[in-house]
Structure formats: C-alpha cells, structure tokens
Amino acid sequence: MDDLIAEFLTETNESLAEADLALVKLERTPDDAATLSLIFRLVHTIKGTCGFLGLPRLERVAHAAENVLGKLRDRELVATTAVVTPVLAALDRIKLIVAGLGATGTEPQGDDSAVIAALERAADGEPPAAALESVAGAEAEPNEAPPADAPTSDVAVGSQTIRVSVEVLEELMTLVGELVLTRNQLMQISRAEGTNAFTAPLQRLSHITSDLQEGVMKTRMQPIGNAWNKLPRLVRDLAHETSKKIQLDMHGQDTELDRQVLELMRDPLTHMVRNSADHGLETPDVRRAAGKSETGKITLNAYHEGGHILIEIADDGYGLNVVKIREKVLSKGLATEAELAAMSEAEIKNFIFRAGFSTAAAITAISGRGVGMDVVRSNIERIGGTVELSSTLGQGTIFTIKIPLTLAIVSALIVRANGERFAIPQISVLELVRVGRDGAAKGQGMAIERIGTTPVLRLRDQLLPLVTLGELLRLERTDTEPVSATVVVTTVGSGMLGIVVDDVYDTEEIVVKPVAPILRHVTMFSGNTILGDGSVIMILDPNGVARSAGVSTSRNRREENERGFTSTRSDDGTALLVFRAGGEAAPRAVPLSLVARLEDIERSKIERSGGGFVTQYRGKLMPLVAMGEIAPPTDETESTQPVLVFADGERIMGLMVDMIVDVVHDRLNIELGSSRDGILGTAVVAGQAAEVLDTSYWLTQAWRDWFGNAQSAQTRKKRLLIVEDSDFFRQLLVPALAAQGFEVTAAGSAAEALRLRDAGLELDAIISDIEMPDMNGIEFARCVREGGPWASLPMIALSGRASPADEARGREAGFTDYCHKFERETLMESLKQCLNEQVLM
Amino acid sequence: MAGGRPGLGAAAADDELAFVTLMLGEQLCGVPVLCVRDVLADQTIARIPLAPSEVAGNLNLRGRIVTAIDLRERLRLPRRAPGTPAMSIVTEQGSELYALLVDQVSEVLTLRRSKMEPNPPTLPAIWAENSEGIYRLDQGLMVILSVDRLLQLDLAAVA
C-alpha cells in the first residue's frame, strides 16, 4: 500500500473516532462552539486530504457533511438529532469507505447519493426523510459486500500504525539500555559461576533482551529520506539563484537510521548539498566548455554497511584544485611551504576541513568548498562519524560520511591501560596489532620504534603515529609493565592514529551516557558507561585523543612537535635515498641529489686492485668503497652488487651497499654528534632513525686511496670552514668541497664557528652563510675581522640573495667575495681566486 | 527526626530547617536535608583520568553514573588516609547526580532558621565561599555547606 494512503488511513481513523465522540457530545450540548469547531476541522481535514489523494467518493461524502457542519458552526442550524443523525450516518459511510480502502488500497464501489441527499436536506433545514434511517441501513447492506470484514479490517488498519510520542520512545530506549546493562552484568556473573540452573534461562533472557533492544531501536528508526525531503527544493532554489542547471539524484532514501542521528545529520547534509550546488558545480557555459553536459549532477546515496550508515554526496563539478588549496593554506598561514611540500595531495585536500580555511566569499573565488566544512566535520565527528573526501580535478568530488546507526547503544572495545579500563567505540577501530614494547620483541613480529621520544609503528606501507594511552591520561603505573602491548589502530579525521594499550579484553555493547557537565572540558572522553560487572568506565573519543596528543590527521603536525627537540633543521623536504650497508639492519640515508646513479654491478666485474676494489664503469675505472664489512665479491649467492655512484666533474666513485631500500621525501633533521667515521649523524627519515652518510668521508676514502696520495704529498690540503645553519646545505657543500681536495670543517652557527676559532682551529678560508639565526653572516664577518687568528683570512659569503646592494653590504662587513648559494661553480672559482691571492700575499 | 521541638506550633515549622550532619576532618558540617537524595556507605569509585583533583571519580548507583566529588579535596583539607572508608551524600543538580564524599554522615538535625549566624569575617576564603552560615551547637560549631556552590568547580583553574 502507498505510504501516503497508509498514513491517511491512520490519521482518518483517529479523526473519525474523535468526531464520533464529539458529535454525540454536541447533540447533548448544541451550543458548545469548541466541540463544533473540532468536528468541523476533523471533517474538513478528511475532505482536504481525500481531494489531495484522489479519493472522489470519500471527498463527496465529507464535503456534504462539512456543509452541514459549516452551517452548524455559523449558527444557521441547531444541532438537533435531525441534523446530527445524517452527519453521523455520513461518518459511518466514511468509515466504511476507509475500511474498504484499508483492505484493498482503493476506494470500494458504492452509491452514496442517499447519504449525501440526507445531508443536503439537513443543510437546507428540511426535516429528514422518514426513510433515511432505513435508506442508510439498506444502502450499507450491499456496500458491505466488498468489505464484508469491515470490523476486522478496521482493526487491521487501526493497528498498522499508532502514534507514540517521542518521549515514550526515549524512555523505552533508556529502559532497554538499563536492561542491556543488567543483562551484561548477569551474564558476567553466570560465566564466572559456571553452569548452573540459571544458565539456560539466562541465555534466553539474553536473547530476548537483544531482540527487545533491536525492536525498540526499530521504533526509533526513520528513513534518511526524511532528512532529504527539503533538498530538492533547496537545490532548485540554488540553481535558480546561481543560474546553474542542477539535477539532484537521491538513492537509498529508505535507509533507516536512529532519529536522533537523523536529526543531527540534517544540518551537515543540507550544508554539504548546498556547498556542492553552490561551489562544487560549474555554470552551464563552463560545463559546456569543459565538454560536460550543461546540467550538473548531485547524487546522494545512502546504504548500510556493517552496523554503520554510509552516505555519499557526489557532484560532477570542478573537483578540488590542489594548487589553489595550497595557495589558500599558505595565505591563511595554516601550514608552511615546507610542510605542504611533504604532504600528499589527499592531505592537502583535507585542509578544506580545517577551521579557518575559508570564508564563503573567498572560497567561491578559488574552487570550491569549505564553507564551514570544519563545522560539518565536527558535527559528524560529534556523533561518532567520519567524513572522507575523494576528488578528481575536473570530474567532481565525493564526500563519504560514515555514521553509526544509533548513538544510545554502541559496540565498544574494552581496553586496559595501566590497570584502568576504557571503552573505544568500535566504529573508529580499524584493526588491532600486537606489538613488542619498544623493540622488546625485536625480530619477532612488530615492535614500537621511537623517534626521539615519539613512538611510531611501521604498519605495512604506512607509518602510524602512536600515543600511549596511559601516558596521555597521566595514569601512574600501578601494575608491572607488560612486555607486549596492543596498538588499537583508529581512524581520526582522515588519518590514522595508533593507541597503545596494555591489553584488549572484548567487545561489549555499551550504553553511552554523557559525562557530567563538570567534566566536559576533558575532551578525550565522549561519555561513560557501566560495564557488565557494574564498574563505571570512560569511553574514549579517538578524535579527542588525537587532538590532545597534538596529532593532527596529517603527519606534519607531529613533525611540528618534534621541532621542539631537534636543534637544527633544513628548510626543505629533501629526497633521501634509504639503504642498508655494512651488514647492519639500521637504515642509512643520503640526499638523493648527491647520488649520481644507482647501479647493480655484476660481481664478476669487480676487481681487486691494490688495497681496494675497482670496476670498469662507462669506459673508466671506478673505485669502489665498501661500508664496513662486505661479503667477498666472489660470493655466488648474489650475482650483482648494488652501488651508489657519486660523481663530481671527471671523478666518480662507487659506494657498495647491501641493499637499496627506498627513496623517501622527508625533511633532513640531523641530530649531530656521531663519533663514527663516515656518518654525519642520525636523522629521522620517514619516521625512522637513519644514519646519514657523510659523503665527503667516503669520497675522500676513494680519492685518498686512489688519486689523493700523490696530491697530498705535493701540497698541504687547504682548510676551509663552512658556517651554515642549514643541515642540508652543509651536507651538500661538505662533500662537494672535499671532492675538490679541501679539508672541510663545518659549523652550524656563527657562535659555533667563533668557538672553533677560540679553540685554535687553523684555516685557509671561511665560507659563511648570510641568513642565519642569532648572529648573521654580516655580524660574523665583522666579528672575525675585528681581530684574532682569522682576521686576515679570505671570507666568502654565501647567500640566497645576491643583489648588488647585498653584495656591497657583505663586502663592507669584510667578506672577500659574495656568491649565490646555488652556484657551485662560482664558489669554486671564487675559492681558487681567494686562496691564490692569499698565497701571493 | 532528631531534635523535634515540642511546644513549637505549626507556624513555627516554616522557621525550621532540617540538616544532614556530617564530619569533614574535625569539622562538623551540615547540608540541607532537601538536597540529599541518598546516603551511601563506602563505594567503589572509578577514577577519571585528567579530571580536576576534586573529582574523585565515578560510581554506579543502581545503574546511574554518579560523579563523586571529594569534599576534603574541594575544601582544601588534608587527604583522607588511604584505605579509610568514606561515605557519600548523593545530590542532584540539573538532572545529574553527584556524590559528595565525606568522612562520616551522622544524623538529621532540625534547627531554627533564625538561629543561623553569618560567617565570621575571618573564615578562610575556601570555607566562606561554600558556607551558608554557622550554627552554634552543644557539640561544636556546624558549618552549613551550600551544595550548589560546592558543585561549582573552578574549571578555569583546571582547564
């Protein structure tokens, strides 16, 4: 049966019962204006609805009755039995028709002329035809044929739906919640007690409770279409205002979800559709130019998936323009260029969900969306949902919202941290990973690694930021620290976060209770609940946890935090080659820009010569240097040897490594202080500690052995000092200069350089950066020139800015020459000149 | 009802206030009996991480979650020795239940409203903020605590 008809039947049956009572009352108190207008309204409504639904027979009868009632109301008639009887007869007839309608879905056939004639006579104030009673009765006889089971049918219609106030349902839900808790409690006791006389009835009780819970939940379910029904109008109006052609397709309107969730979803959904129409779709001419159909399409789709509802809002408009979002992010100061450089496109697109990303006017000018998308996201997250987006430039954008079916009772994972238990809603849990604590179980399974003090987990191809629940909640450890832990991998926003807990117990259906107002500021909890054993535990909100831990959904927030304990850092993301060498498991890294080529050289082609190895490479002999112990080249198991080729001008050398692991794009944060030869220090590369190669060391290893001896015998190497705050440039320059036969010392700051001077370091020349924190190059030059052993040394300024004015300023401060940072050739030329001049002096 | 007063007429009933008396350390205190929903013996209290220090934790009162406020902590009194049982007075504020942890709940006293005296000006601020007034009783001075004000934790200080 049509939903509308069913609803009409319910409503009409209620109205008729009410009208019956009122009419009888009216007969006794004909002057009761209130009762009269009540009846009039009821019949009027029935008439109106019939007309709307196309039920002509009902409409005619109701219309005739309404006429009489109208005259009664206007005091043209007095409510005597003569007047009321035909109205009651009309109501009976309406009931009859309604019953037929309920049984068959269509109006039954029949003749209502006698009833209508009686009503007309009553309306005209004429005495009723004596035969009316019998006519009405006689009429009813044949008509009763189709709905012969009128009374039962009536009952059926009446019981199909009843109206229950929302409060009653809420109350029921609360009671069921309590029942579920008590059931859980009983089951727990029962499990502990073992099998006894209560076991079987308890099992039944448990099943019935589950069924009851499901049943009561169903009463609260409403089709999502209820939240969508205003959208066609909204889209139509928007299309009109923006002169666009928009088609709105809706699928899965019947998908049901809890009305509380539905209410909370209504605004975000409206907002997102409005966004799609307003900013996502192009105007017809733009679409035509892009080879699309003039009419833009917005598609809403809702469906169930594993206890959740998925809602997709898709448009076939512009799509998100990463370039423009990037500009916007920079102009709003939401991230630095370097941070953006390290982000994937998906991460950049997610900026539209960031607070402060956009205002309506500004966003319209760029590509898209973002009008309060942060609000949309936080609203969705508030009900334990997530929102993801995927977008292809020129093809459109799809938002996918995942929300729980209901808020009242959720499935949650019970975990333990430092002896306390917590619940984590299942919806945000992706997987559980058992790990060894801080490499305790190295080699067997996965282990937590640390970068500085930040724990991370390598999970397949991703690096998962971790928070240790106990530490985050500042729980004292009362029990002994277990050797293994479990990482609960959760989705937060569009990213992932691993929550490290000591143990995972079980999943349990929990009844979410809000936290007391005095605890609202603790945003890490979304509520609390009572477990089966009667204990009260807190429900964790993974999004709140992520915020509290300072982990944003993208990686870079974490790196921002790291800035606190790394003293120096380069400004730019760098492509780094990660490899293993010397038979050690720890990865090594070298800036990819320093590596000329990666080669696999056949072992048979590697020859021993003098104290080292050489191979023929592109028609030349290339020295090969091994890092640490390497397997003898005659080893048959591996026929090729991976080699990193470093080249500088005419000279090349190969560094033999065990394995090339990866090329990653990351910032190079070297924590200086390695005492090992050939290692600059340790840096965090792709979230893992890696030793960064001191290329200069390995280059000189090759050249000293193969070419360098003769050279160094002739002249003492010139000693250079490089003062440069950027690790990256320092690292770039040191090997480059070393390759030219200089002995290079590096200092990370002017102050460090001055300390070296005071420590008695002897030099031939100084190369200094200009832009440095604390003491800049200009000040440093003045300081050097003021006196001391370095006062007369040639000084070359290196700067990203090399305007004539800058150069003049540099020379004035005491620099001998001024070079642009990126021009290596100029620097070499300048050095040669300076040093020769000095020799001449 | 303890302290019933023979000889006082019905008219005088308006002048009477009933208090639940309790001990906090050495101090005798009272809260209006109308604020009290329940008196509980020592309960299992689940502590809440990151909560203000006054919040002792949550307890389960017949399926309802009750937030427990330790009045010793709230009134800056020395902490209860570990293992010492505490009693709680359950009170309701804005449909939320709170349990006020005290050392001992004693009896119900009916006292005349007019006998209540204002706080002496020298009362320490933390007491003055939470006290409605003082009664002079044979067994000592009784501070009448304001439940509303006790439940107003200074969130700005902990946030």
PDB file of N, CA and C in Angstrom, chain A residues 304-358:
ATOM      1  N   HIS A 304      23.511   0.807   4.063  1.00  0.00           N
ATOM      2  CA  HIS A 304      24.032   0.209   5.287  1.00  0.00           C
ATOM      3  C   HIS A 304      25.333  -0.500   4.996  1.00  0.00           C
ATOM      4  N   GLU A 305      26.218  -0.467   5.932  1.00  0.00           N
ATOM      5  CA  GLU A 305      27.414  -1.289   5.809  1.00  0.00           C
ATOM      6  C   GLU A 305      27.916  -1.608   7.208  1.00  0.00           C
ATOM      7  N   GLY A 306      27.717  -2.827   7.603  1.00  0.00           N
ATOM      8  CA  GLY A 306      28.251  -3.320   8.866  1.00  0.00           C
ATOM      9  C   GLY A 306      27.956  -2.456  10.073  1.00  0.00           C
ATOM     10  N   GLY A 307      26.689  -2.252  10.352  1.00  0.00           N
ATOM     11  CA  GLY A 307      26.337  -1.513  11.564  1.00  0.00           C
ATOM     12  C   GLY A 307      26.509  -0.013  11.430  1.00  0.00           C
ATOM     13  N   HIS A 308      26.907   0.416  10.250  1.00  0.00           N
ATOM     14  CA  HIS A 308      27.039   1.843  10.017  1.00  0.00           C
ATOM     15  C   HIS A 308      26.194   2.230   8.820  1.00  0.00           C
ATOM     16  N   ILE A 309      25.969   3.521   8.725  1.00  0.00           N
ATOM     17  CA  ILE A 309      25.314   4.042   7.534  1.00  0.00           C
ATOM     18  C   ILE A 309      26.350   4.820   6.757  1.00  0.00           C
ATOM     19  N   LEU A 310      26.390   4.573   5.487  1.00  0.00           N
ATOM     20  CA  LEU A 310      27.285   5.361   4.645  1.00  0.00           C
ATOM     21  C   LEU A 310      26.439   6.286   3.789  1.00  0.00           C
ATOM     22  N   ILE A 311      26.796   7.528   3.777  1.00  0.00           N
ATOM     23  CA  ILE A 311      26.088   8.495   2.945  1.00  0.00           C
ATOM     24  C   ILE A 311      27.114   9.140   2.021  1.00  0.00           C
ATOM     25  N   GLU A 312      26.831   9.076   0.737  1.00  0.00           N
ATOM     26  CA  GLU A 312      27.738   9.699  -0.221  1.00  0.00           C
ATOM     27  C   GLU A 312      27.074  10.931  -0.813  1.00  0.00           C
ATOM     28  N   ILE A 313      27.824  11.980  -0.895  1.00  0.00           N
ATOM     29  CA  ILE A 313      27.352  13.178  -1.569  1.00  0.00           C
ATOM     30  C   ILE A 313      28.346  13.444  -2.686  1.00  0.00           C
ATOM     31  N   ALA A 314      27.896  13.215  -3.909  1.00  0.00           N
ATOM     32  CA  ALA A 314      28.824  13.321  -5.034  1.00  0.00           C
ATOM     33  C   ALA A 314      28.356  14.403  -5.990  1.00  0.00           C
ATOM     34  N   ASP A 315      29.301  15.120  -6.560  1.00  0.00           N
ATOM     35  CA  ASP A 315      28.943  16.030  -7.641  1.00  0.00           C
ATOM     36  C   ASP A 315      29.911  15.809  -8.794  1.00  0.00           C
ATOM     37  N   ASP A 316      29.498  16.216  -9.975  1.00  0.00           N
ATOM     38  CA  ASP A 316      30.396  16.054 -11.125  1.00  0.00           C
ATOM     39  C   ASP A 316      30.901  17.419 -11.577  1.00  0.00           C
ATOM     40  N   GLY A 317      31.277  18.217 -10.592  1.00  0.00           N
ATOM     41  CA  GLY A 317      31.705  19.586 -10.876  1.00  0.00           C
ATOM     42  C   GLY A 317      33.205  19.720 -11.044  1.00  0.00           C
ATOM     43  N   TYR A 318      33.714  20.866 -10.564  1.00  0.00           N
ATOM     44  CA  TYR A 318      35.125  21.193 -10.758  1.00  0.00           C
ATOM     45  C   TYR A 318      36.083  20.162 -10.157  1.00  0.00           C
ATOM     46  N   GLY A 319      35.730  19.676  -8.989  1.00  0.00           N
ATOM     47  CA  GLY A 319      36.705  18.899  -8.226  1.00  0.00           C
ATOM     48  C   GLY A 319      37.577  19.872  -7.469  1.00  0.00           C
ATOM     49  N   LEU A 320      38.305  19.358  -6.516  1.00  0.00           N
ATOM     50  CA  LEU A 320      39.127  20.246  -5.701  1.00  0.00           C
ATOM     51  C   LEU A 320      40.441  20.521  -6.413  1.00  0.00           C
ATOM     52  N   ASN A 321      40.806  21.789  -6.421  1.00  0.00           N
ATOM     53  CA  ASN A 321      42.037  22.190  -7.074  1.00  0.00           C
ATOM     54  C   ASN A 321      43.144  22.294  -6.029  1.00  0.00           C
ATOM     55  N   VAL A 322      44.042  21.319  -6.065  1.00  0.00           N
ATOM     56  CA  VAL A 322      45.079  21.235  -5.039  1.00  0.00           C
ATOM     57  C   VAL A 322      45.962  22.473  -5.042  1.00  0.00           C
ATOM     58  N   VAL A 323      46.252  22.964  -6.229  1.00  0.00           N
ATOM     59  CA  VAL A 323      47.128  24.132  -6.335  1.00  0.00           C
ATOM     60  C   VAL A 323      46.513  25.325  -5.616  1.00  0.00           C
ATOM     61  N   LYS A 324      45.213  25.502  -5.844  1.00  0.00           N
ATOM     62  CA  LYS A 324      44.547  26.643  -5.212  1.00  0.00           C
ATOM     63  C   LYS A 324      44.392  26.453  -3.713  1.00  0.00           C
ATOM     64  N   ILE A 325      44.149  25.233  -3.304  1.00  0.00           N
ATOM     65  CA  ILE A 325      44.045  24.980  -1.863  1.00  0.00           C
ATOM     66  C   ILE A 325      45.392  25.270  -1.210  1.00  0.00           C
ATOM     67  N   ARG A 326      46.460  24.843  -1.892  1.00  0.00           N
ATOM     68  CA  ARG A 326      47.796  25.071  -1.366  1.00  0.00           C
ATOM     69  C   ARG A 326      48.051  26.573  -1.171  1.00  0.00           C
ATOM     70  N   GLU A 327      47.682  27.357  -2.190  1.00  0.00           N
ATOM     71  CA  GLU A 327      47.855  28.807  -2.092  1.00  0.00           C
ATOM     72  C   GLU A 327      47.088  29.360  -0.908  1.00  0.00           C
ATOM     73  N   LYS A 328      45.857  28.863  -0.817  1.00  0.00           N
ATOM     74  CA  LYS A 328      44.970  29.330   0.242  1.00  0.00           C
ATOM     75  C   LYS A 328      45.554  28.994   1.626  1.00  0.00           C
ATOM     76  N   VAL A 329      46.052  27.789   1.743  1.00  0.00           N
ATOM     77  CA  VAL A 329      46.617  27.345   3.016  1.00  0.00           C
ATOM     78  C   VAL A 329      47.792  28.238   3.387  1.00  0.00           C
ATOM     79  N   LEU A 330      48.621  28.558   2.391  1.00  0.00           N
ATOM     80  CA  LEU A 330      49.783  29.409   2.647  1.00  0.00           C
ATOM     81  C   LEU A 330      49.348  30.806   3.046  1.00  0.00           C
ATOM     82  N   SER A 331      48.379  31.348   2.294  1.00  0.00           N
ATOM     83  CA  SER A 331      47.974  32.725   2.574  1.00  0.00           C
ATOM     84  C   SER A 331      47.283  32.828   3.927  1.00  0.00           C
ATOM     85  N   LYS A 332      46.649  31.741   4.328  1.00  0.00           N
ATOM     86  CA  LYS A 332      45.983  31.756   5.641  1.00  0.00           C
ATOM     87  C   LYS A 332      46.954  31.388   6.753  1.00  0.00           C
ATOM     88  N   GLY A 333      48.151  30.977   6.363  1.00  0.00           N
ATOM     89  CA  GLY A 333      49.146  30.618   7.373  1.00  0.00           C
ATOM     90  C   GLY A 333      48.822  29.340   8.117  1.00  0.00           C
ATOM     91  N   LEU A 334      48.089  28.445   7.470  1.00  0.00           N
ATOM     92  CA  LEU A 334      47.717  27.198   8.146  1.00  0.00           C
ATOM     93  C   LEU A 334      48.864  26.191   8.126  1.00  0.00           C
ATOM     94  N   ALA A 335      49.772  26.376   7.184  1.00  0.00           N
ATOM     95  CA  ALA A 335      50.930  25.489   7.126  1.00  0.00           C
ATOM     96  C   ALA A 335      52.015  26.217   6.363  1.00  0.00           C
ATOM     97  N   THR A 336      53.244  25.794   6.558  1.00  0.00           N
ATOM     98  CA  THR A 336      54.335  26.423   5.828  1.00  0.00           C
ATOM     99  C   THR A 336      54.545  25.689   4.513  1.00  0.00           C
ATOM    100  N   GLU A 337      55.259  26.326   3.628  1.00  0.00           N
ATOM    101  CA  GLU A 337      55.522  25.735   2.325  1.00  0.00           C
ATOM    102  C   GLU A 337      56.212  24.385   2.488  1.00  0.00           C
ATOM    103  N   ALA A 338      57.147  24.350   3.436  1.00  0.00           N
ATOM    104  CA  ALA A 338      57.906  23.113   3.626  1.00  0.00           C
ATOM    105  C   ALA A 338      56.982  21.999   4.094  1.00  0.00           C
ATOM    106  N   GLU A 339      56.050  22.355   4.967  1.00  0.00           N
ATOM    107  CA  GLU A 339      55.120  21.334   5.465  1.00  0.00           C
ATOM    108  C   GLU A 339      54.252  20.832   4.322  1.00  0.00           C
ATOM    109  N   LEU A 340      53.813  21.774   3.491  1.00  0.00           N
ATOM    110  CA  LEU A 340      52.970  21.396   2.367  1.00  0.00           C
ATOM    111  C   LEU A 340      53.727  20.492   1.411  1.00  0.00           C
ATOM    112  N   ALA A 341      55.021  20.793   1.236  1.00  0.00           N
ATOM    113  CA  ALA A 341      55.815  20.018   0.292  1.00  0.00           C
ATOM    114  C   ALA A 341      55.858  18.558   0.711  1.00  0.00           C
ATOM    115  N   ALA A 342      55.772  18.330   2.019  1.00  0.00           N
ATOM    116  CA  ALA A 342      55.878  16.961   2.495  1.00  0.00           C
ATOM    117  C   ALA A 342      54.536  16.240   2.476  1.00  0.00           C
ATOM    118  N   MET A 343      53.476  16.949   2.075  1.00  0.00           N
ATOM    119  CA  MET A 343      52.146  16.341   2.172  1.00  0.00           C
ATOM    120  C   MET A 343      51.704  15.729   0.853  1.00  0.00           C
ATOM    121  N   SER A 344      50.883  14.724   0.984  1.00  0.00           N
ATOM    122  CA  SER A 344      50.308  14.139  -0.211  1.00  0.00           C
ATOM    123  C   SER A 344      49.131  15.011  -0.649  1.00  0.00           C
ATOM    124  N   GLU A 345      48.666  14.782  -1.861  1.00  0.00           N
ATOM    125  CA  GLU A 345      47.529  15.556  -2.358  1.00  0.00           C
ATOM    126  C   GLU A 345      46.310  15.382  -1.465  1.00  0.00           C
ATOM    127  N   ALA A 346      46.098  14.152  -1.040  1.00  0.00           N
ATOM    128  CA  ALA A 346      44.932  13.879  -0.191  1.00  0.00           C
ATOM    129  C   ALA A 346      45.006  14.693   1.091  1.00  0.00           C
ATOM    130  N   GLU A 347      46.200  14.798   1.636  1.00  0.00           N
ATOM    131  CA  GLU A 347      46.362  15.552   2.873  1.00  0.00           C
ATOM    132  C   GLU A 347      46.072  17.029   2.635  1.00  0.00           C
ATOM    133  N   ILE A 348      46.496  17.512   1.480  1.00  0.00           N
ATOM    134  CA  ILE A 348      46.255  18.925   1.172  1.00  0.00           C
ATOM    135  C   ILE A 348      44.761  19.170   0.979  1.00  0.00           C
ATOM    136  N   LYS A 349      44.104  18.243   0.292  1.00  0.00           N
ATOM    137  CA  LYS A 349      42.664  18.412   0.073  1.00  0.00           C
ATOM    138  C   LYS A 349      41.915  18.461   1.399  1.00  0.00           C
ATOM    139  N   ASN A 350      42.413  17.726   2.353  1.00  0.00           N
ATOM    140  CA  ASN A 350      41.730  17.691   3.638  1.00  0.00           C
ATOM    141  C   ASN A 350      41.797  19.002   4.398  1.00  0.00           C
ATOM    142  N   PHE A 351      42.587  19.924   3.882  1.00  0.00           N
ATOM    143  CA  PHE A 351      42.622  21.238   4.514  1.00  0.00           C
ATOM    144  C   PHE A 351      41.264  21.921   4.469  1.00  0.00           C
ATOM    145  N   ILE A 352      40.415  21.511   3.532  1.00  0.00           N
ATOM    146  CA  ILE A 352      39.108  22.161   3.465  1.00  0.00           C
ATOM    147  C   ILE A 352      38.295  21.899   4.723  1.00  0.00           C
ATOM    148  N   PHE A 353      38.714  20.882   5.491  1.00  0.00           N
ATOM    149  CA  PHE A 353      38.001  20.601   6.742  1.00  0.00           C
ATOM    150  C   PHE A 353      38.597  21.363   7.922  1.00  0.00           C
ATOM    151  N   ARG A 354      39.674  22.093   7.643  1.00  0.00           N
ATOM    152  CA  ARG A 354      40.343  22.758   8.758  1.00  0.00           C
ATOM    153  C   ARG A 354      39.631  24.049   9.109  1.00  0.00           C
ATOM    154  N   ALA A 355      39.555  24.297  10.408  1.00  0.00           N
ATOM    155  CA  ALA A 355      38.953  25.551  10.856  1.00  0.00           C
ATOM    156  C   ALA A 355      39.800  26.693  10.327  1.00  0.00           C
ATOM    157  N   GLY A 356      39.130  27.732   9.913  1.00  0.00           N
ATOM    158  CA  GLY A 356      39.855  28.901   9.436  1.00  0.00           C
ATOM    159  C   GLY A 356      40.332  28.776   8.017  1.00  0.00           C
ATOM    160  N   PHE A 357      39.937  27.701   7.341  1.00  0.00           N
ATOM    161  CA  PHE A 357      40.398  27.555   5.970  1.00  0.00           C
ATOM    162  C   PHE A 357      39.719  28.542   5.048  1.00  0.00           C
ATOM    163  N   SER A 358      38.427  28.720   5.255  1.00  0.00           N
ATOM    164  CA  SER A 358      37.766  29.529   4.249  1.00  0.00           C
ATOM    165  C   SER A 358      36.643  30.356   4.802  1.00  0.00           C
TER     166      SER A 358
END
